Amino acid sequence: MADRPVPVAEKRLMEVKLGELGTWLGRRDYSPNGIVSMFRRAHTRYYNKYIGVKKGGIGGIAMLLAGYVVISYVWSYDHLKHDRWRKHH
Amino acid sequence: MTVTLFDQFLSPTLFKMPLIAIALVSPWLLHHVVTTRFSSERLLSVKKVSVSALTKHIFQPLGPLGHKWALMFVSLFMFLITLNVLGLLPYTFTPTTQLSLTFSLALPLWLATVLIGFRLDPTRALAHMLPQGTPPLLIPVLIIIETISVMIRPLALAVRLMANLTAGHLLIHLISTGVFLLTSMMPMTAILALALLGLLTLLEIAVAVIQAYVFVLLLSLYLLENV
């Protein structure tokens, strides 16, 4: 079955062929509005999959918080590395 | 480089980029607004119920003029409570421990309530400086005292929030350092200190919630006087 040809920039990442990856990356919308909408789409997809379900448990938010803790550790590593082998804290 | 206990409160930077901006956006991660559904799922229902209860509680004494502030106060409350509670996770940065943030929230809002009072009814706004039924001899002193108390409100609001959170975080750091160092030398004392740490963490969660509430409540009271 032949699908209608879709412009490269509008395809989803999983449907882009390897050779087209450079074109795809180049044509995405990197303006401030575009970047905000990237985050918004990602957040909406995550929310609808894990948190916004009828009997959502603690897992959806717990994953977000765990990710936040990991990111905070990475940010403050420069300050934390002095603590590891200090003799007097 | 000297490492002090207060270094946890330094505004974190990555390649000279202030990360407080990203820490301030973190409440947005957790509060998703879905407007397309009639009845929402568990988490959103709980949030709706608690937010509407809070709104009714705070805005019941205020008149119709005060109800214009509903969105401002409720969003301020959600912002502060999320920032405070997120700061209790390990390694996270709490923006409300920075006086710059709390003061920049407190001063414009307090000033707005005062200016609204002077705009709507200047006589009544000035009459707040003197409580009813004071003996005539005390009037000059009391006017000075009341004026100072009004002028100091923004500073009090800001410093209350900042100091409570800073003190709590500092205590947690101190006691956890103590527990860590005691486990090798005196295990029983370490277990007692660990119990203390558990209780302190519960207290900190309560303080985080209460401080956000107090901030917004006091602002609504200042508005009530003036609206």
Tab-separated table of C-alpha atoms in Angstrom:
chain	number	residue	atom	x	y	z
A	1	MET	CA	0.000	0.000	0.000
A	2	ALA	CA	1.558	3.290	-1.044
A	3	ASP	CA	1.269	6.105	1.566
A	4	ARG	CA	1.111	9.726	0.536
A	5	PRO	CA	4.588	11.308	0.623
A	6	VAL	CA	5.022	13.373	3.811
A	7	PRO	CA	7.581	16.213	4.051
A	8	VAL	CA	10.660	15.144	6.027
A	9	ALA	CA	10.443	17.872	8.648
A	10	GLU	CA	6.990	16.809	9.767
A	11	LYS	CA	7.692	13.130	10.309
A	12	ARG	CA	8.001	11.657	13.768
A	13	LEU	CA	11.497	10.702	14.867
A	14	MET	CA	10.859	6.972	14.688
A	15	GLU	CA	9.697	7.238	11.090
A	16	VAL	CA	12.664	9.235	9.802
A	17	LYS	CA	15.102	7.121	7.834
A	18	LEU	CA	18.763	7.258	8.845
A	19	GLY	CA	19.814	9.087	5.728
A	20	GLU	CA	17.218	11.770	6.305
A	21	LEU	CA	18.251	12.423	9.897
A	22	GLY	CA	20.416	15.440	9.086
A	23	THR	CA	17.631	17.070	7.062
A	24	TRP	CA	15.139	16.347	9.812
A	25	LEU	CA	17.322	17.913	12.492
A	26	GLY	CA	18.001	20.920	10.336
A	27	ARG	CA	14.417	21.717	9.544
A	28	ARG	CA	12.931	21.485	13.039
A	29	ASP	CA	11.593	24.711	14.499
A	30	TYR	CA	14.221	26.051	16.896
A	31	SER	CA	12.642	29.419	17.555
A	32	PRO	CA	11.677	30.145	21.209
A	33	ASN	CA	8.060	29.273	20.430
A	34	GLY	CA	9.191	26.082	18.774
A	35	ILE	CA	11.348	25.024	21.711
A	36	VAL	CA	8.553	25.746	24.178
A	37	SER	CA	6.161	23.714	22.079
A	38	MET	CA	8.712	20.862	21.982
A	39	PHE	CA	8.727	20.758	25.789
A	40	ARG	CA	4.979	21.098	25.926
A	41	ARG	CA	4.402	18.205	23.538
A	42	ALA	CA	6.825	16.006	25.455
A	43	HIS	CA	5.192	16.895	28.754
A	44	THR	CA	1.702	16.259	27.399
A	45	ARG	CA	2.716	12.874	26.018
A	46	TYR	CA	4.367	11.887	29.307
A	47	TYR	CA	1.388	13.092	31.314
A	48	ASN	CA	-1.180	11.303	29.170
A	49	LYS	CA	0.762	8.067	29.277
A	50	TYR	CA	1.699	7.851	32.958
A	51	ILE	CA	-0.167	10.332	35.143
A	52	GLY	CA	-3.463	11.148	33.480
A	53	VAL	CA	-4.914	7.648	33.566
A	54	LYS	CA	-8.006	6.606	35.473
A	55	LYS	CA	-6.208	4.739	38.235
A	56	GLY	CA	-2.831	6.413	38.159
A	57	GLY	CA	-0.586	5.474	41.038
A	58	ILE	CA	2.504	7.084	42.423
A	59	GLY	CA	4.737	5.827	39.602
A	60	GLY	CA	4.156	8.621	37.135
A	61	ILE	CA	5.137	11.429	39.474
A	62	ALA	CA	7.830	9.349	41.161
A	63	MET	CA	9.630	8.986	37.835
A	64	LEU	CA	9.559	12.754	37.323
A	65	LEU	CA	10.874	13.423	40.817
A	66	ALA	CA	13.593	10.807	40.517
A	67	GLY	CA	14.689	12.400	37.254
A	68	TYR	CA	14.733	15.802	38.941
A	69	VAL	CA	16.904	14.491	41.778
A	70	VAL	CA	19.355	12.974	39.297
A	71	ILE	CA	19.552	16.192	37.307
A	72	SER	CA	20.118	18.209	40.491
A	73	TYR	CA	22.930	15.872	41.493
A	74	VAL	CA	24.575	16.358	38.124
A	75	TRP	CA	24.254	20.149	38.406
A	76	SER	CA	25.748	20.332	41.862
A	77	TYR	CA	28.471	17.739	41.283
A	78	ASP	CA	31.103	20.434	40.978
A	79	HIS	CA	30.325	21.516	44.506
A	80	LEU	CA	29.757	18.036	45.912
A	81	LYS	CA	33.022	16.486	44.736
A	82	HIS	CA	34.901	18.322	47.476
A	83	ASP	CA	32.913	16.486	50.139
A	84	ARG	CA	33.949	12.981	49.223
A	85	TRP	CA	37.405	12.663	50.770
A	86	ARG	CA	37.355	15.595	53.168
A	87	LYS	CA	38.844	14.823	56.566
A	88	HIS	CA	36.874	17.445	58.516
A	89	HIS	CA	33.418	18.398	57.235
B	1	MET	CA	38.573	26.358	48.978
B	2	THR	CA	36.727	26.522	52.263
B	3	VAL	CA	33.500	24.593	52.313
B	4	THR	CA	30.896	25.882	54.725
B	5	LEU	CA	27.454	24.646	55.626
B	6	PHE	CA	25.961	27.616	53.845
B	7	ASP	CA	27.279	26.539	50.473
B	8	GLN	CA	24.116	24.576	49.829
B	9	PHE	CA	22.311	27.869	49.470
B	10	LEU	CA	24.579	29.315	46.814
B	11	SER	CA	22.725	29.851	43.585
B	12	PRO	CA	23.949	26.967	41.417
B	13	THR	CA	25.519	27.739	38.071
B	14	LEU	CA	26.586	25.549	35.217
B	15	PHE	CA	29.180	27.200	32.966
B	16	LYS	CA	28.188	30.530	34.514
B	17	MET	CA	24.533	29.970	33.587
B	18	PRO	CA	22.179	30.578	36.475
B	19	LEU	CA	20.272	27.392	37.090
B	20	ILE	CA	17.808	29.050	39.426
B	21	ALA	CA	15.778	29.810	36.308
B	22	ILE	CA	15.366	26.096	35.625
B	23	ALA	CA	14.674	25.362	39.300
B	24	LEU	CA	11.924	27.961	39.180
B	25	VAL	CA	10.318	26.232	36.194
B	26	SER	CA	10.186	22.891	38.050
B	27	PRO	CA	6.677	23.446	39.523
B	28	TRP	CA	5.433	23.556	35.938
B	29	LEU	CA	6.557	19.935	35.521
B	30	LEU	CA	4.178	18.747	38.162
B	31	HIS	CA	1.068	20.813	37.576
B	32	HIS	CA	-0.466	19.815	34.308
B	33	VAL	CA	-3.633	21.585	33.230
B	34	VAL	CA	-6.051	19.509	31.196
B	35	THR	CA	-9.058	21.397	29.957
B	36	THR	CA	-10.491	18.887	27.527
B	37	ARG	CA	-11.995	16.432	29.993
B	38	PHE	CA	-15.225	16.707	31.934
B	39	SER	CA	-14.308	14.450	34.825
B	40	SER	CA	-10.610	14.119	35.550
B	41	GLU	CA	-8.507	11.335	36.946
B	42	ARG	CA	-7.389	10.822	40.540
B	43	LEU	CA	-4.565	13.276	40.841
B	44	LEU	CA	-6.349	16.158	39.196
B	45	SER	CA	-9.521	15.571	41.232
B	46	VAL	CA	-7.574	15.748	44.484
B	47	LYS	CA	-5.921	18.935	43.332
B	48	LYS	CA	-9.226	20.486	42.252
B	49	VAL	CA	-10.871	19.729	45.594
B	50	SER	CA	-7.995	21.103	47.649
B	51	VAL	CA	-7.571	24.218	45.527
B	52	SER	CA	-11.272	25.060	45.669
B	53	ALA	CA	-11.337	24.501	49.440
B	54	LEU	CA	-8.345	26.781	49.867
B	55	THR	CA	-9.867	29.468	47.640
B	56	LYS	CA	-13.129	29.470	49.541
B	57	HIS	CA	-11.323	29.613	52.858
B	58	ILE	CA	-9.110	32.540	51.943
B	59	PHE	CA	-11.620	34.574	49.965
B	60	GLN	CA	-14.680	34.231	52.139
B	61	PRO	CA	-13.963	37.339	54.260
B	62	LEU	CA	-12.940	39.420	51.255
B	63	GLY	CA	-15.595	41.294	49.335
B	64	PRO	CA	-16.184	41.251	45.601
B	65	LEU	CA	-13.292	43.650	45.039
B	66	GLY	CA	-10.965	41.205	46.726
B	67	HIS	CA	-12.094	38.291	44.589
B	68	LYS	CA	-10.183	39.741	41.673
B	69	TRP	CA	-7.055	38.573	43.468
B	70	ALA	CA	-8.144	34.923	43.528
B	71	LEU	CA	-6.019	33.787	40.592
B	72	MET	CA	-2.984	35.652	41.880
B	73	PHE	CA	-3.146	34.219	45.392
B	74	VAL	CA	-3.942	30.670	44.461
B	75	SER	CA	-1.229	30.473	41.842
B	76	LEU	CA	1.200	32.053	44.310
B	77	PHE	CA	0.277	29.424	46.879
B	78	MET	CA	0.732	26.530	44.435
B	79	PHE	CA	4.051	27.974	43.318
B	80	LEU	CA	5.415	28.383	46.850
B	81	ILE	CA	4.206	25.054	48.140
B	82	THR	CA	5.684	23.194	45.178
B	83	LEU	CA	9.024	24.981	45.444
B	84	ASN	CA	9.226	24.354	49.196
B	85	VAL	CA	8.333	20.681	49.063
B	86	LEU	CA	10.546	19.960	46.039
B	87	GLY	CA	13.447	21.450	47.946
B	88	LEU	CA	13.204	18.669	50.505
B	89	LEU	CA	14.306	16.061	47.979
B	90	PRO	CA	18.014	15.222	48.104
B	91	TYR	CA	20.402	17.413	46.121
B	92	THR	CA	17.680	19.784	44.941
B	93	PHE	CA	17.909	23.542	45.128
B	94	THR	CA	15.174	25.566	46.836
B	95	PRO	CA	14.762	28.962	45.213
B	96	THR	CA	12.738	30.287	48.134
B	97	THR	CA	15.818	30.222	50.342
B	98	GLN	CA	17.066	33.173	48.338
B	99	LEU	CA	15.954	36.485	49.778
B	100	SER	CA	15.957	37.891	46.258
B	101	LEU	CA	13.035	35.682	45.329
B	102	THR	CA	10.927	36.080	48.441
B	103	PHE	CA	11.425	39.812	48.654
B	104	SER	CA	10.597	40.296	44.984
B	105	LEU	CA	7.355	38.411	45.597
B	106	ALA	CA	6.465	40.138	48.852
B	107	LEU	CA	7.229	43.785	48.100
B	108	PRO	CA	5.092	44.346	44.974
B	109	LEU	CA	2.119	42.483	46.409
B	110	TRP	CA	2.207	44.339	49.719
B	111	LEU	CA	2.683	47.647	47.929
B	112	ALA	CA	-0.295	46.848	45.721
B	113	THR	CA	-2.524	46.300	48.742
B	114	VAL	CA	-1.416	49.590	50.302
B	115	LEU	CA	-1.882	51.550	47.094
B	116	ILE	CA	-5.309	50.020	46.510
B	117	GLY	CA	-6.280	51.088	50.007
B	118	PHE	CA	-5.131	54.648	49.436
B	119	ARG	CA	-6.812	54.817	46.054
B	120	LEU	CA	-10.192	53.483	47.143
B	121	ASP	CA	-10.589	55.226	50.498
B	122	PRO	CA	-7.609	57.280	51.695
B	123	THR	CA	-9.268	58.319	54.937
B	124	ARG	CA	-9.937	54.747	55.971
B	125	ALA	CA	-6.474	53.666	54.883
B	126	LEU	CA	-4.892	56.326	57.060
B	127	ALA	CA	-7.267	55.482	59.899
B	128	HIS	CA	-5.606	52.061	60.156
B	129	MET	CA	-2.665	53.807	61.728
B	130	LEU	CA	-4.633	54.356	64.914
B	131	PRO	CA	-6.656	51.568	66.553
B	132	GLN	CA	-9.982	52.538	68.062
B	133	GLY	CA	-10.215	53.437	71.700
B	134	THR	CA	-6.640	54.443	72.403
B	135	PRO	CA	-6.075	56.912	75.248
B	136	PRO	CA	-5.265	60.382	73.853
B	137	LEU	CA	-1.856	60.498	75.490
B	138	LEU	CA	-0.677	57.470	73.527
B	139	ILE	CA	-1.773	58.679	70.084
B	140	PRO	CA	1.555	60.078	68.790
B	141	VAL	CA	3.510	57.044	69.916
B	142	LEU	CA	0.991	54.623	68.504
B	143	ILE	CA	0.878	56.317	65.119
B	144	ILE	CA	4.621	55.987	64.801
B	145	ILE	CA	4.505	52.363	65.890
B	146	GLU	CA	1.685	51.446	63.533
B	147	THR	CA	3.382	53.173	60.606
B	148	ILE	CA	6.581	51.278	61.266
B	149	SER	CA	4.643	48.034	61.536
B	150	VAL	CA	3.000	48.625	58.177
B	151	MET	CA	6.286	49.605	56.526
B	152	ILE	CA	8.052	46.530	57.797
B	153	ARG	CA	5.457	44.053	56.490
B	154	PRO	CA	7.136	43.247	53.156
B	155	LEU	CA	10.454	42.611	54.850
B	156	ALA	CA	8.748	40.459	57.455
B	157	LEU	CA	6.937	38.407	54.825
B	158	ALA	CA	10.094	37.841	52.825
B	159	VAL	CA	12.377	37.070	55.731
B	160	ARG	CA	9.836	34.788	57.411
B	161	LEU	CA	9.662	32.516	54.379
B	162	MET	CA	13.383	32.593	53.712
B	163	ALA	CA	14.492	32.097	57.304
B	164	ASN	CA	12.118	29.224	58.017
B	165	LEU	CA	13.232	27.257	55.005
B	166	THR	CA	16.912	28.062	55.412
B	167	ALA	CA	16.878	27.069	59.066
B	168	GLY	CA	15.141	23.796	58.310
B	169	HIS	CA	17.566	22.838	55.564
B	170	LEU	CA	20.528	23.768	57.700
B	171	LEU	CA	19.282	21.657	60.606
B	172	ILE	CA	18.792	18.672	58.330
B	173	HIS	CA	22.345	19.049	57.046
B	174	LEU	CA	23.830	19.347	60.524
B	175	ILE	CA	21.985	16.400	62.013
B	176	SER	CA	22.623	14.156	59.040
B	177	THR	CA	26.324	14.958	59.184
B	178	GLY	CA	26.219	14.087	62.869
B	179	VAL	CA	24.464	10.782	62.237
B	180	PHE	CA	26.926	9.889	59.527
B	181	LEU	CA	29.955	10.532	61.695
B	182	LEU	CA	28.483	8.880	64.781
B	183	THR	CA	27.726	5.497	63.215
B	184	SER	CA	31.325	4.381	63.522
B	185	MET	CA	31.938	5.683	67.024
B	186	MET	CA	28.689	5.440	69.001
B	187	PRO	CA	25.998	3.404	67.175
B	188	MET	CA	23.261	3.867	69.780
B	189	THR	CA	23.573	7.616	69.681
B	190	ALA	CA	23.520	7.425	65.929
B	191	ILE	CA	20.212	5.555	66.034
B	192	LEU	CA	18.728	8.193	68.328
B	193	ALA	CA	19.980	10.937	66.060
B	194	LEU	CA	18.499	9.071	63.102
B	195	ALA	CA	15.099	9.033	64.791
B	196	LEU	CA	15.518	12.759	65.370
B	197	LEU	CA	16.293	13.190	61.692
B	198	GLY	CA	13.109	11.358	60.729
B	199	LEU	CA	11.022	13.592	62.936
B	200	LEU	CA	12.805	16.659	61.634
B	201	THR	CA	12.036	15.709	58.052
B	202	LEU	CA	8.354	15.406	58.876
B	203	LEU	CA	8.516	18.800	60.528
B	204	GLU	CA	10.183	20.258	57.481
B	205	ILE	CA	7.444	19.006	55.210
B	206	ALA	CA	4.883	20.601	57.494
B	207	VAL	CA	6.858	23.845	57.639
B	208	ALA	CA	7.147	23.952	53.871
B	209	VAL	CA	3.398	23.705	53.476
B	210	ILE	CA	2.570	26.046	56.311
B	211	GLN	CA	4.941	28.782	55.234
B	212	ALA	CA	3.400	28.948	51.805
B	213	TYR	CA	-0.033	29.146	53.382
B	214	VAL	CA	0.988	31.827	55.854
B	215	PHE	CA	2.488	33.973	53.112
B	216	VAL	CA	-0.702	33.977	51.127
B	217	LEU	CA	-2.943	34.316	54.163
B	218	LEU	CA	-1.150	37.373	55.436
B	219	LEU	CA	-1.306	39.006	52.051
B	220	SER	CA	-5.039	38.371	51.936
B	221	LEU	CA	-5.399	39.939	55.360
B	222	TYR	CA	-3.507	43.014	54.248
B	223	LEU	CA	-5.840	43.132	51.276
B	224	LEU	CA	-8.856	42.786	53.550
B	225	GLU	CA	-7.811	45.828	55.505
B	226	ASN	CA	-7.440	47.901	52.410
B	227	VAL	CA	-9.898	46.716	49.805
